[in-house]
Coordinates of C-alpha atoms and ligand atoms in Angstrom, one line a residue:
M8 CA 0.0 0.1 0.0
K9 CA 2.8 2.3 0.9
E10 CA 4.3 1.9 -2.5
E11 CA 1.1 2.5 -4.4
I12 CA 0.4 5.7 -2.3
Q13 CA 3.9 7.0 -2.8
S14 CA 3.6 6.6 -6.6
R15 CA 0.5 9.0 -6.6
K16 CA 1.0 12.6 -7.9
T17 CA -2.2 14.5 -7.8
F18 CA -2.1 18.1 -9.1
A19 CA -4.1 21.0 -10.6
I20 CA -3.2 23.1 -13.5
I21 CA -3.8 26.7 -13.0
S22 CA -3.8 29.4 -15.6
H23 CA -5.6 32.4 -17.1
P24 CA -7.9 31.3 -20.0
D25 CA -6.1 30.7 -23.3
A26 CA -2.7 30.1 -21.9
G27 CA -2.9 26.5 -23.1
K28 CA -4.3 24.5 -20.3
T29 CA -6.5 22.2 -22.5
T30 CA -3.5 21.8 -24.7
L31 CA -1.0 20.9 -21.9
T32 CA -3.5 18.4 -20.3
E33 CA -4.0 16.7 -23.7
K34 CA -0.2 16.3 -24.1
L35 CA 0.2 15.0 -20.6
L36 CA -2.6 12.5 -21.2
L37 CA -0.8 11.6 -24.4
F38 CA 2.1 10.4 -22.4
G39 CA 0.0 8.1 -20.4
G40 CA -1.5 6.7 -23.6
A41 CA -4.7 8.0 -22.6
I42 CA -5.9 9.6 -25.8
H43 CA -5.2 9.3 -29.3
L44 CA -6.4 12.7 -30.2
A45 CA -3.7 14.5 -28.4
G46 CA -1.3 16.3 -30.5
N47 CA -3.4 16.2 -33.4
V48 CA -4.3 19.9 -33.9
K49 CA -6.7 19.3 -36.8
A50 CA -8.7 16.8 -34.8
R51 CA -8.7 19.0 -31.9
K52 CA -10.1 22.0 -33.7
T53 CA -13.3 20.1 -34.4
Q54 CA -13.6 18.4 -31.0
R55 CA -11.9 21.0 -29.3
Y56 CA -13.0 20.5 -25.6
A57 CA -13.5 16.8 -26.1
T58 CA -11.2 15.7 -23.3
S59 CA -11.7 17.7 -20.1
D60 CA -14.8 19.7 -20.6
W61 CA -18.3 18.5 -21.3
M62 CA -20.7 21.2 -21.9
E63 CA -21.9 22.7 -24.9
L64 CA -21.8 25.9 -23.4
E65 CA -18.1 25.7 -23.0
R66 CA -17.7 25.0 -26.6
Q67 CA -19.9 28.1 -27.4
R68 CA -17.9 30.3 -25.2
G69 CA -14.5 28.7 -25.4
I70 CA -14.2 28.5 -21.6
S71 CA -14.0 25.6 -19.5
I72 CA -16.7 25.5 -16.8
T73 CA -16.7 22.3 -15.1
S74 CA -13.7 20.7 -13.3
S75 CA -12.9 17.1 -13.8
A76 CA -10.3 14.6 -12.7
M77 CA -8.2 12.5 -14.9
Q78 CA -5.9 9.7 -14.3
F79 CA -3.1 8.1 -16.2
N80 CA 0.1 6.0 -15.6
Y81 CA 3.4 7.2 -16.6
K82 CA 6.9 5.8 -15.7
G83 CA 5.7 4.1 -12.7
Y84 CA 3.7 6.9 -11.3
V85 CA 0.0 7.2 -11.1
I86 CA -1.0 10.8 -12.1
N87 CA -4.3 12.4 -11.2
I88 CA -4.9 15.8 -12.9
L89 CA -7.5 17.9 -11.6
D90 CA -9.0 20.3 -14.2
T91 CA -9.8 23.6 -12.9
P92 CA -11.9 26.0 -14.8
G93 CA -10.0 29.2 -15.9
H94 CA -12.8 31.6 -16.0
Q95 CA -13.1 33.9 -13.1
D96 CA -16.8 33.3 -12.6
F97 CA -16.2 29.8 -11.8
S98 CA -13.7 30.4 -9.0
E99 CA -15.7 28.7 -6.3
D100 CA -15.5 25.4 -8.1
T101 CA -12.0 26.0 -8.8
Y102 CA -11.1 26.8 -5.1
R103 CA -12.8 23.7 -3.9
T104 CA -11.0 21.6 -6.5
L105 CA -7.7 23.0 -5.3
T106 CA -8.4 21.5 -1.8
A107 CA -8.0 18.0 -3.5
A108 CA -4.6 18.8 -5.1
D109 CA -1.2 18.1 -3.5
S110 CA 0.6 20.4 -6.0
A111 CA -0.2 22.9 -8.7
V112 CA 1.2 23.6 -12.1
M113 CA 0.9 27.2 -13.1
L114 CA 0.8 27.8 -16.7
I115 CA 1.9 31.1 -18.1
D116 CA 1.7 32.4 -21.7
V117 CA 5.2 33.8 -22.7
A118 CA 3.6 36.8 -24.3
K119 CA 1.2 37.7 -21.6
G120 CA 3.1 37.0 -18.6
V121 CA 1.2 36.6 -15.2
E122 CA -2.5 37.5 -15.9
A123 CA -5.4 38.2 -13.6
Q124 CA -6.9 34.7 -13.1
T125 CA -3.4 33.3 -12.5
I126 CA -2.9 35.7 -9.7
K127 CA -6.1 34.6 -8.1
L128 CA -5.6 31.0 -8.4
F129 CA -2.0 31.3 -7.2
E130 CA -3.2 33.0 -4.1
V131 CA -5.4 30.0 -3.1
C132 CA -2.6 27.6 -3.8
K133 CA -0.3 29.8 -1.7
K134 CA -2.8 29.8 1.2
R135 CA -2.8 26.0 1.1
G136 CA 0.9 26.0 1.1
I137 CA 1.1 23.5 -1.8
P138 CA 4.1 23.5 -4.1
I139 CA 3.8 25.4 -7.4
F140 CA 5.7 24.5 -10.6
T141 CA 5.6 27.0 -13.4
F142 CA 5.5 26.2 -17.1
I143 CA 6.0 29.1 -19.4
N144 CA 4.3 28.3 -22.7
K145 CA 4.1 29.2 -26.3
L146 CA 7.8 29.7 -26.9
D147 CA 7.3 29.0 -30.5
R148 CA 5.8 32.5 -30.6
E149 CA 7.5 35.8 -29.7
G150 CA 7.0 36.8 -26.1
K151 CA 8.4 38.7 -23.2
N152 CA 12.2 38.3 -22.3
P153 CA 12.5 35.3 -20.1
I154 CA 14.6 37.2 -17.4
D155 CA 11.8 39.7 -17.3
L156 CA 9.2 36.9 -17.0
M157 CA 11.1 35.4 -13.9
D158 CA 11.2 38.9 -12.5
E159 CA 7.4 39.3 -13.2
V160 CA 6.6 36.1 -11.3
E161 CA 8.7 37.1 -8.4
K162 CA 7.3 40.6 -8.1
V163 CA 3.7 40.0 -9.0
L164 CA 3.2 36.8 -7.1
G165 CA 5.8 37.2 -4.4
I166 CA 7.4 33.7 -4.9
E167 CA 11.0 33.0 -5.8
A168 CA 11.4 31.6 -9.2
Y169 CA 14.1 29.2 -10.1
A170 CA 14.7 28.4 -13.7
M171 CA 15.2 24.6 -14.3
N172 CA 15.8 25.0 -18.0
W173 CA 16.2 28.0 -20.2
P174 CA 15.0 28.8 -23.7
I175 CA 17.2 29.5 -26.5
G176 CA 15.7 32.0 -28.7
M177 CA 11.9 32.3 -29.2
G178 CA 9.2 32.7 -32.0
S179 CA 10.7 32.0 -35.4
D180 CA 14.0 31.9 -33.9
F181 CA 13.2 29.3 -31.1
K182 CA 16.1 26.8 -31.1
G183 CA 15.4 24.8 -28.1
I184 CA 15.9 24.5 -24.3
Y185 CA 18.9 24.1 -22.2
D186 CA 18.8 22.0 -19.1
R187 CA 20.7 23.8 -16.3
K188 CA 21.5 20.7 -14.4
T189 CA 22.6 18.4 -17.1
G190 CA 23.8 20.9 -19.6
F191 CA 21.8 19.2 -22.3
V192 CA 20.2 21.1 -25.0
D193 CA 16.9 19.8 -26.5
R194 CA 16.6 21.3 -30.0
Y195 CA 13.4 22.5 -31.2
A196 CA 11.7 21.7 -34.4
G197 CA 8.3 23.0 -35.2
G198 CA 5.4 20.6 -35.5
N199 CA 4.6 17.7 -33.4
H200 CA 7.9 17.3 -31.6
Y201 CA 6.9 14.0 -30.1
E202 CA 6.7 12.3 -33.3
N203 CA 9.2 14.3 -35.2
S204 CA 12.1 12.2 -36.5
K205 CA 13.6 15.1 -38.3
A206 CA 14.4 17.2 -35.2
P207 CA 17.9 18.7 -35.4
Q208 CA 20.7 17.3 -33.3
S209 CA 20.2 17.6 -29.5
G210 CA 23.1 17.1 -27.1
L211 CA 25.3 18.7 -24.6
L212 CA 26.0 22.4 -25.1
E213 CA 29.6 21.7 -25.7
D214 CA 28.8 19.6 -28.8
A215 CA 29.9 21.5 -31.9
E216 CA 27.0 20.4 -33.9
V217 CA 24.6 21.6 -31.3
Q218 CA 26.4 25.0 -31.1
A219 CA 26.3 25.3 -34.9
G220 CA 22.7 24.7 -34.9
I221 CA 21.9 27.4 -32.3
G222 CA 24.1 29.9 -34.0
E223 CA 26.7 32.3 -32.7
E224 CA 24.3 35.1 -31.4
L225 CA 21.9 33.0 -29.5
L226 CA 24.8 30.9 -28.1
H227 CA 26.3 34.1 -26.8
H228 CA 22.9 35.2 -25.4
L229 CA 22.3 31.9 -23.7
R230 CA 25.7 31.9 -22.0
E231 CA 25.1 35.4 -20.8
D232 CA 21.7 34.5 -19.3
I233 CA 23.0 31.3 -17.7
E234 CA 25.8 33.2 -16.1
L235 CA 23.3 35.7 -14.7
L236 CA 21.1 33.0 -13.4
D237 CA 24.0 31.2 -11.8
M238 CA 25.4 34.3 -10.3
A239 CA 22.4 36.3 -9.3
G240 CA 19.6 33.9 -9.4
N241 CA 18.0 32.0 -6.4
E242 CA 19.2 28.8 -5.1
F243 CA 17.5 25.7 -5.8
D244 CA 16.0 24.3 -2.5
L245 CA 13.7 21.4 -2.7
E246 CA 12.4 22.0 0.9
R247 CA 11.4 25.5 0.0
V248 CA 9.9 24.3 -3.2
K249 CA 7.8 21.9 -1.0
K250 CA 6.7 24.8 1.1
G251 CA 5.7 26.8 -1.9
E252 CA 8.2 29.4 -1.4
V253 CA 10.2 28.7 -4.6
T254 CA 8.7 27.8 -7.9
P255 CA 10.7 25.7 -10.4
V256 CA 10.3 27.2 -13.8
F257 CA 10.1 25.3 -17.0
F258 CA 9.9 26.6 -20.7
G259 CA 8.2 24.9 -23.7
S260 CA 5.5 24.9 -26.3
A261 CA 2.7 22.7 -25.3
L262 CA 1.2 22.8 -28.7
N263 CA 4.4 21.4 -30.2
N264 CA 4.8 19.0 -27.5
F265 CA 8.2 20.6 -26.8
G266 CA 9.5 20.8 -23.3
V267 CA 6.6 18.8 -22.0
P268 CA 8.4 15.6 -21.4
N269 CA 11.2 17.5 -19.8
F270 CA 8.8 19.2 -17.5
L271 CA 6.9 16.1 -16.6
D272 CA 9.9 14.1 -15.7
S273 CA 11.3 16.7 -13.5
F274 CA 7.9 17.4 -11.9
L275 CA 7.3 13.9 -11.1
K276 CA 10.6 13.7 -9.3
L277 CA 10.2 16.9 -7.3
A278 CA 6.4 17.2 -6.7
P279 CA 5.2 15.7 -3.4
G280 CA 3.0 12.7 -3.3
P281 CA -0.1 12.6 -0.9
E282 CA 0.9 14.5 2.3
P283 CA -0.6 14.2 5.8
R284 CA -3.7 16.0 6.2
N285 CA -5.0 18.0 9.2
S286 CA -8.2 16.6 10.8
N287 CA -10.0 16.8 14.2
Q288 CA -7.9 13.7 15.1
G289 CA -4.6 15.3 14.4
E290 CA -2.4 14.9 11.2
L291 CA -3.4 11.9 9.4
D292 CA -0.7 10.0 7.5
P293 CA -1.9 9.0 3.9
V294 CA -0.4 5.5 4.5
S295 CA -2.4 4.7 7.5
P296 CA -4.5 1.6 7.0
Q297 CA -8.0 3.0 7.2
F298 CA -9.7 4.6 4.3
S299 CA -10.8 8.2 4.6
G300 CA -11.7 10.8 2.0
F301 CA -13.8 14.0 1.3
V302 CA -16.3 15.2 -1.3
F303 CA -14.8 18.2 -3.1
K304 CA -17.2 18.4 -6.1
I305 CA -20.6 17.1 -7.1
Q306 CA -21.9 17.2 -10.5
A307 CA -25.2 16.2 -11.9
N308 CA -26.0 15.1 -15.4
M309 CA -22.3 15.1 -16.1
N310 CA -22.7 13.4 -19.5
A311 CA -25.8 13.2 -21.5
M312 CA -25.2 9.6 -21.9
H313 CA -25.3 8.9 -18.3
R314 CA -27.9 11.1 -16.6
D315 CA -26.7 10.8 -13.2
R316 CA -24.9 12.5 -10.4
I317 CA -21.3 12.0 -9.5
A318 CA -19.6 13.0 -6.3
F319 CA -15.8 13.4 -6.6
I320 CA -13.9 12.1 -3.6
R321 CA -10.3 12.9 -2.9
I322 CA -8.9 9.8 -1.0
C323 CA -6.8 11.1 1.9
T324 CA -5.7 7.9 3.7
G325 CA -5.7 4.3 3.1
K326 CA -7.2 2.2 0.2
Y327 CA -10.5 2.1 -1.3
E328 CA -11.9 -1.4 -2.3
R329 CA -14.8 -1.9 -4.6
G330 CA -18.2 -2.3 -2.6
M331 CA -16.6 -1.2 0.8
N332 CA -18.7 0.2 3.4
V333 CA -17.7 3.5 4.8
I334 CA -19.3 6.0 7.3
H335 CA -20.8 9.0 6.0
T336 CA -19.6 11.4 8.9
R337 CA -22.4 14.1 8.6
S338 CA -25.3 11.5 9.0
H339 CA -23.3 8.9 10.8
R340 CA -24.8 6.5 8.4
K341 CA -23.1 3.5 6.6
L342 CA -22.8 4.1 2.9
R343 CA -21.7 1.4 0.4
L344 CA -19.4 2.6 -2.2
A345 CA -20.6 0.3 -4.9
Q346 CA -19.5 1.5 -8.2
P347 CA -16.9 4.1 -8.1
T348 CA -15.8 5.3 -11.4
Q349 CA -12.7 6.7 -12.5
L350 CA -12.8 9.3 -15.2
F351 CA -10.5 8.9 -17.9
A352 CA -10.9 11.7 -20.2
Q353 CA -14.5 11.2 -21.3
E354 CA -14.7 7.5 -20.7
R355 CA -15.4 6.0 -17.4
T356 CA -14.2 2.8 -15.9
I357 CA -15.3 0.9 -12.9
I358 CA -12.4 0.6 -10.5
D359 CA -11.8 -2.1 -8.0
E360 CA -9.2 -0.3 -5.8
A361 CA -7.8 3.3 -5.4
Y362 CA -5.4 4.7 -3.0
A363 CA -4.7 7.9 -1.0
G364 CA -4.0 10.6 -3.6
D365 CA -6.5 9.2 -6.0
I366 CA -9.9 10.8 -7.0
I367 CA -12.8 8.6 -7.4
G368 CA -16.2 9.5 -8.6
V369 CA -19.2 7.7 -6.9
H370 CA -22.8 7.7 -8.0
D371 CA -24.8 9.7 -5.5
N372 CA -28.5 9.9 -5.1
G373 CA -28.7 13.1 -3.0
I374 CA -27.0 12.0 0.2
L375 CA -23.6 13.6 -0.4
R376 CA -22.7 17.3 -0.1
I377 CA -19.5 19.1 -0.8
G378 CA -17.3 18.9 2.1
D379 CA -18.7 15.6 3.4
V380 CA -16.2 13.0 4.9
L381 CA -16.4 9.4 4.2
A382 CA -14.2 7.1 6.5
E383 CA -14.0 3.7 8.0
K384 CA -14.4 5.2 11.5
D385 CA -17.1 7.7 12.3
G386 CA -16.4 11.1 13.7
L387 CA -13.5 12.2 11.4
E388 CA -13.5 15.7 10.1
F389 CA -11.0 17.5 7.8
E390 CA -10.4 21.3 7.6
A391 CA -13.6 23.0 6.4
M392 CA -14.0 23.6 2.7
P393 CA -13.6 27.3 1.8
F394 CA -16.9 29.1 1.8
F395 CA -17.8 31.8 -0.7
S396 CA -20.4 34.3 -0.1
P397 CA -22.7 35.0 -3.1
E398 CA -22.5 38.5 -4.5
N399 CA -25.1 38.5 -7.2
F400 CA -28.8 37.7 -6.6
A401 CA -31.9 37.0 -8.9
R402 CA -35.2 35.7 -8.6
I403 CA -35.8 32.8 -10.9
S404 CA -39.2 31.7 -12.1
I405 CA -40.5 29.1 -14.6
K406 CA -42.1 30.3 -17.8
N407 CA -44.2 27.2 -18.0
A408 CA -46.1 26.1 -14.9
L409 CA -46.3 22.5 -16.0
K410 CA -42.6 22.1 -15.7
R411 CA -42.7 22.9 -11.9
K412 CA -41.5 19.6 -10.8
Q413 CA -38.5 19.5 -13.2
F414 CA -37.7 23.0 -12.0
I415 CA -37.6 22.2 -8.5
K416 CA -35.5 19.1 -9.1
G417 CA -33.1 21.1 -11.2
I418 CA -32.7 23.9 -8.7
Q419 CA -32.2 21.4 -5.9
E420 CA -29.6 19.4 -7.8
L421 CA -27.6 22.5 -8.9
Q422 CA -27.6 23.7 -5.3
E423 CA -26.2 20.3 -4.0
E424 CA -23.5 20.6 -6.7
G425 CA -22.6 23.9 -5.0
A426 CA -23.1 25.8 -8.3
I427 CA -25.8 28.2 -6.7
H428 CA -27.1 29.2 -3.3
V429 CA -30.8 28.8 -3.0
F430 CA -32.8 31.1 -0.7
R431 CA -36.6 31.3 -0.2
D432 CA -38.4 34.5 0.0
L433 CA -40.7 34.4 3.0
N434 CA -43.7 35.3 1.1
I435 CA -43.2 33.3 -2.0
G436 CA -42.8 29.6 -2.3
V437 CA -40.3 27.3 -3.9
E438 CA -41.6 28.3 -7.3
A439 CA -39.7 31.5 -7.4
P440 CA -36.5 31.1 -5.4
V441 CA -33.9 33.7 -4.9
I442 CA -30.6 32.4 -6.2
G443 CA -27.3 33.7 -5.2
V444 CA -24.1 33.3 -7.2
V445 CA -20.4 34.5 -6.8
G446 CA -20.1 35.5 -10.5
Q447 CA -22.7 36.8 -12.9
L448 CA -21.8 34.3 -15.5
Q449 CA -23.3 31.5 -13.3
F450 CA -26.7 32.8 -14.0
E451 CA -26.1 32.0 -17.7
V452 CA -24.8 28.6 -16.7
L453 CA -27.9 28.1 -14.6
E454 CA -30.4 29.1 -17.3
Y455 CA -28.6 27.0 -19.9
R456 CA -28.3 23.9 -17.8
L457 CA -32.0 24.2 -16.6
R458 CA -33.1 24.3 -20.2
D459 CA -30.5 21.6 -21.4
E460 CA -30.6 19.1 -18.7
Y461 CA -34.1 19.7 -17.2
G462 CA -36.1 21.1 -20.1
V463 CA -37.2 24.1 -18.2
N464 CA -37.1 27.6 -19.4
V465 CA -36.7 30.3 -16.8
E466 CA -36.9 33.9 -16.3
I467 CA -34.1 35.6 -14.4
N468 CA -34.9 38.9 -12.7
H469 CA -31.9 40.3 -11.1
L470 CA -32.1 41.8 -7.6
P471 CA -30.1 44.9 -6.5
Y472 CA -28.4 43.1 -3.5
E473 CA -24.8 42.5 -3.2
I474 CA -24.3 40.7 0.0
V475 CA -25.8 38.1 2.1
R476 CA -25.5 37.8 6.0
W477 CA -27.0 35.3 8.3
I478 CA -28.9 36.4 11.4
S479 CA -30.4 34.7 14.5
K480 CA -34.1 34.0 14.8
D481 CA -35.0 37.2 16.6
E482 CA -38.6 38.1 15.6
Q483 CA -38.3 41.8 16.4
K484 CA -35.2 42.3 14.4
I485 CA -36.4 40.2 11.5
Q486 CA -39.4 42.5 11.5
I487 CA -37.1 45.6 11.2
L488 CA -35.2 44.0 8.3
K489 CA -38.5 43.0 6.5
E490 CA -39.8 46.5 6.7
S491 CA -36.6 48.1 5.5
S492 CA -36.3 49.0 1.9
M493 CA -32.6 48.2 2.0
S494 CA -32.9 44.5 2.8
M495 CA -34.7 41.4 2.2
V496 CA -35.2 38.6 4.6
V497 CA -34.9 35.0 3.2
L498 CA -34.3 31.4 4.4
D499 CA -31.4 29.4 3.3
Q500 CA -31.5 25.7 2.4
D501 CA -31.2 24.7 5.9
E502 CA -34.0 27.1 7.1
N503 CA -31.5 29.5 8.7
Y504 CA -32.5 33.1 8.5
A505 CA -30.5 35.3 6.2
V506 CA -30.7 38.8 5.0
L507 CA -29.8 40.1 1.5
L508 CA -28.4 43.7 1.7
L509 CA -27.6 46.3 -0.9
D510 CA -24.0 46.9 -0.1
K511 CA -21.5 46.7 2.7
W512 CA -22.0 50.3 3.9
K513 CA -25.7 49.8 4.3
A514 CA -25.2 46.4 6.1
N515 CA -22.8 48.1 8.6
W516 CA -25.1 50.9 9.1
M517 CA -28.1 48.6 9.6
S518 CA -26.1 46.4 12.0
E519 CA -25.1 49.4 14.1
R520 CA -28.3 51.2 14.0
Y521 CA -30.5 48.2 15.1
S522 CA -27.8 46.2 17.0
I523 CA -28.2 43.3 14.7
E524 CA -25.3 40.8 14.4
F525 CA -24.7 39.8 10.9
L526 CA -22.7 36.6 10.3
T527 CA -20.8 36.1 7.0
Q528 CA -21.9 32.4 6.9
P529 CA -24.4 30.2 8.5
A530 CA -23.5 29.3 12.0
L531 CA -22.8 25.6 12.4
P532 CA -25.8 23.7 13.8
Ligands
G4P617 P1 -6.9 27.2 -22.2 O1 -7.4 25.8 -22.1 O2 -5.9 27.5 -21.3 O3 -7.9 28.2 -22.5 O4 -6.1 27.1 -23.8 P2 -6.0 26.1 -25.0 O5 -5.2 25.0 -24.6 O6 -7.4 26.0 -25.5 O7 -5.1 27.0 -25.9 C1 -5.5 28.4 -26.3 C2 -5.0 28.7 -27.6 O8 -3.5 28.6 -27.5 C3 -5.3 27.6 -28.7 O9 -5.3 28.3 -29.9 C4 -4.1 26.7 -28.6 O10 -3.9 26.0 -29.8 C5 -3.0 27.7 -28.4 N1 -1.7 27.2 -27.9 C6 -1.6 26.4 -26.8 N2 -0.3 26.1 -26.6 C7 0.4 26.6 -27.4 C8 1.7 26.8 -27.8 O11 2.6 26.1 -27.2 N3 2.1 27.5 -28.9 C9 1.2 28.1 -29.6 N4 1.6 28.9 -30.6 N5 -0.1 28.1 -29.3 C10 -0.6 27.3 -28.3 P3 -6.7 28.7 -30.7 O12 -6.3 29.3 -32.0 O13 -7.4 29.5 -29.7 O14 -7.3 27.3 -30.9 P4 -7.1 26.1 -31.9 O15 -7.9 26.7 -33.0 O16 -5.5 26.2 -32.2 O17 -7.4 24.9 -31.3

């Protein structure tokens, strides 16, 4: 079991949209023999989001909305990639997904540098203290000066950068990458490098043929840069990498599959496997014999072919065996994990065993919630999932009353996925709930999914509120809030009282004026 667990590498790729996450994911899967499509740009254009994304909407918008998990084997490692959506409006889902990762790969577009969404996602990884590896992509195009990029990473993100390899030229002049440790130069040839037999001679930098291929000028630049890095750059310190204080930086071109194997080999050596997790019973060693895990994502109707609901579980300790019984900590009930599936690109396979570090998807019929713990012994709790307060609110109603049942089911399931927060207006029933979301775009996703997955057309009436606060059940104070034109009293999914408020200022004013305590999240029962 120890060996199995130590061979696990579970990570997420974080990036700003368009940096090449889909492309890199495909190339990584290619090494595991997971997809035949990878590297075939033409095929990709037509089935563009075939591997890691499911929804039509994504195809329309060209953004990736859902997070998924994919597993493959490579050189004796079992690799789990957690796909995180890049668009800022889906950050809640992304944040939760990052709780399941042991490390992160930060993908940066060489021309664009550190972008807005990268910064946000980086911050989450930093808070978790997980190691972050950087891959600077699209070297086959013109971009920023590599030294400036290293500087940008350090200044904007506040992490030390250590170049593992170094690009030789870029764009039309891109000649390859130089490995700082071995002195080996991988020469670049456009096209699909992985299969390219006509690639120019790679070899040690001292090799005359390699030097001739690079050319005098670029060779001179490379030597200067390397000297600068050696003298003025950071030290490589694996312990600090593990703490997330130093990020190893790699260069390449995912589209051309160039630099990807170099990155992957190094990453697998340096990235940590499953680490001990904090719990209410102290730090739990992943190698401990008893199974435990937590739900970090739930998704209904994941695939039109399988109209079902999947809960994604990150295994934290021990081993899962098919059909095993576990305790669902929140309800203290026994649960049989009968048919866990592993998601392998778009295909699913039923698995017989899985180990700490792995992600399994189990069929769920409404019992599981995000953050729920499943373990062999009752009473175990891990650190709470991050909670994100919704900032946009709207009243949603059905256009066709005959679809009421489907509407209620759809709203309920999307709430359980953690995609929306559902509130009930005290005066109106479940037919016209108030929905809260973090990002505006989630309303569009909601509308789309209700139509596509539940056959329900809805009307969305946006409300002017920007924040929600939870309050205690004090009739007198609730009355004040009900009567105010600045607030709206609602009940959350667990029948807790909450109030929607126009903005922070008004919230503070009301809280002080009427001595009402506003909580930023529901108090635990
Ligand atoms: P994302 O998931 O991070 O949003 O990015 P994605 O992989 O979809 O890549 C975004 C665009 O960048 C795609 O181009 C992709 O081909 C391109 N790209 C990715 N890696 C590289 C690289 O190493 N070099 C170059 N030159 N381009 C790269 P597109 O035109 O939007 O799509 P497509 O029509 O090529 O599929």
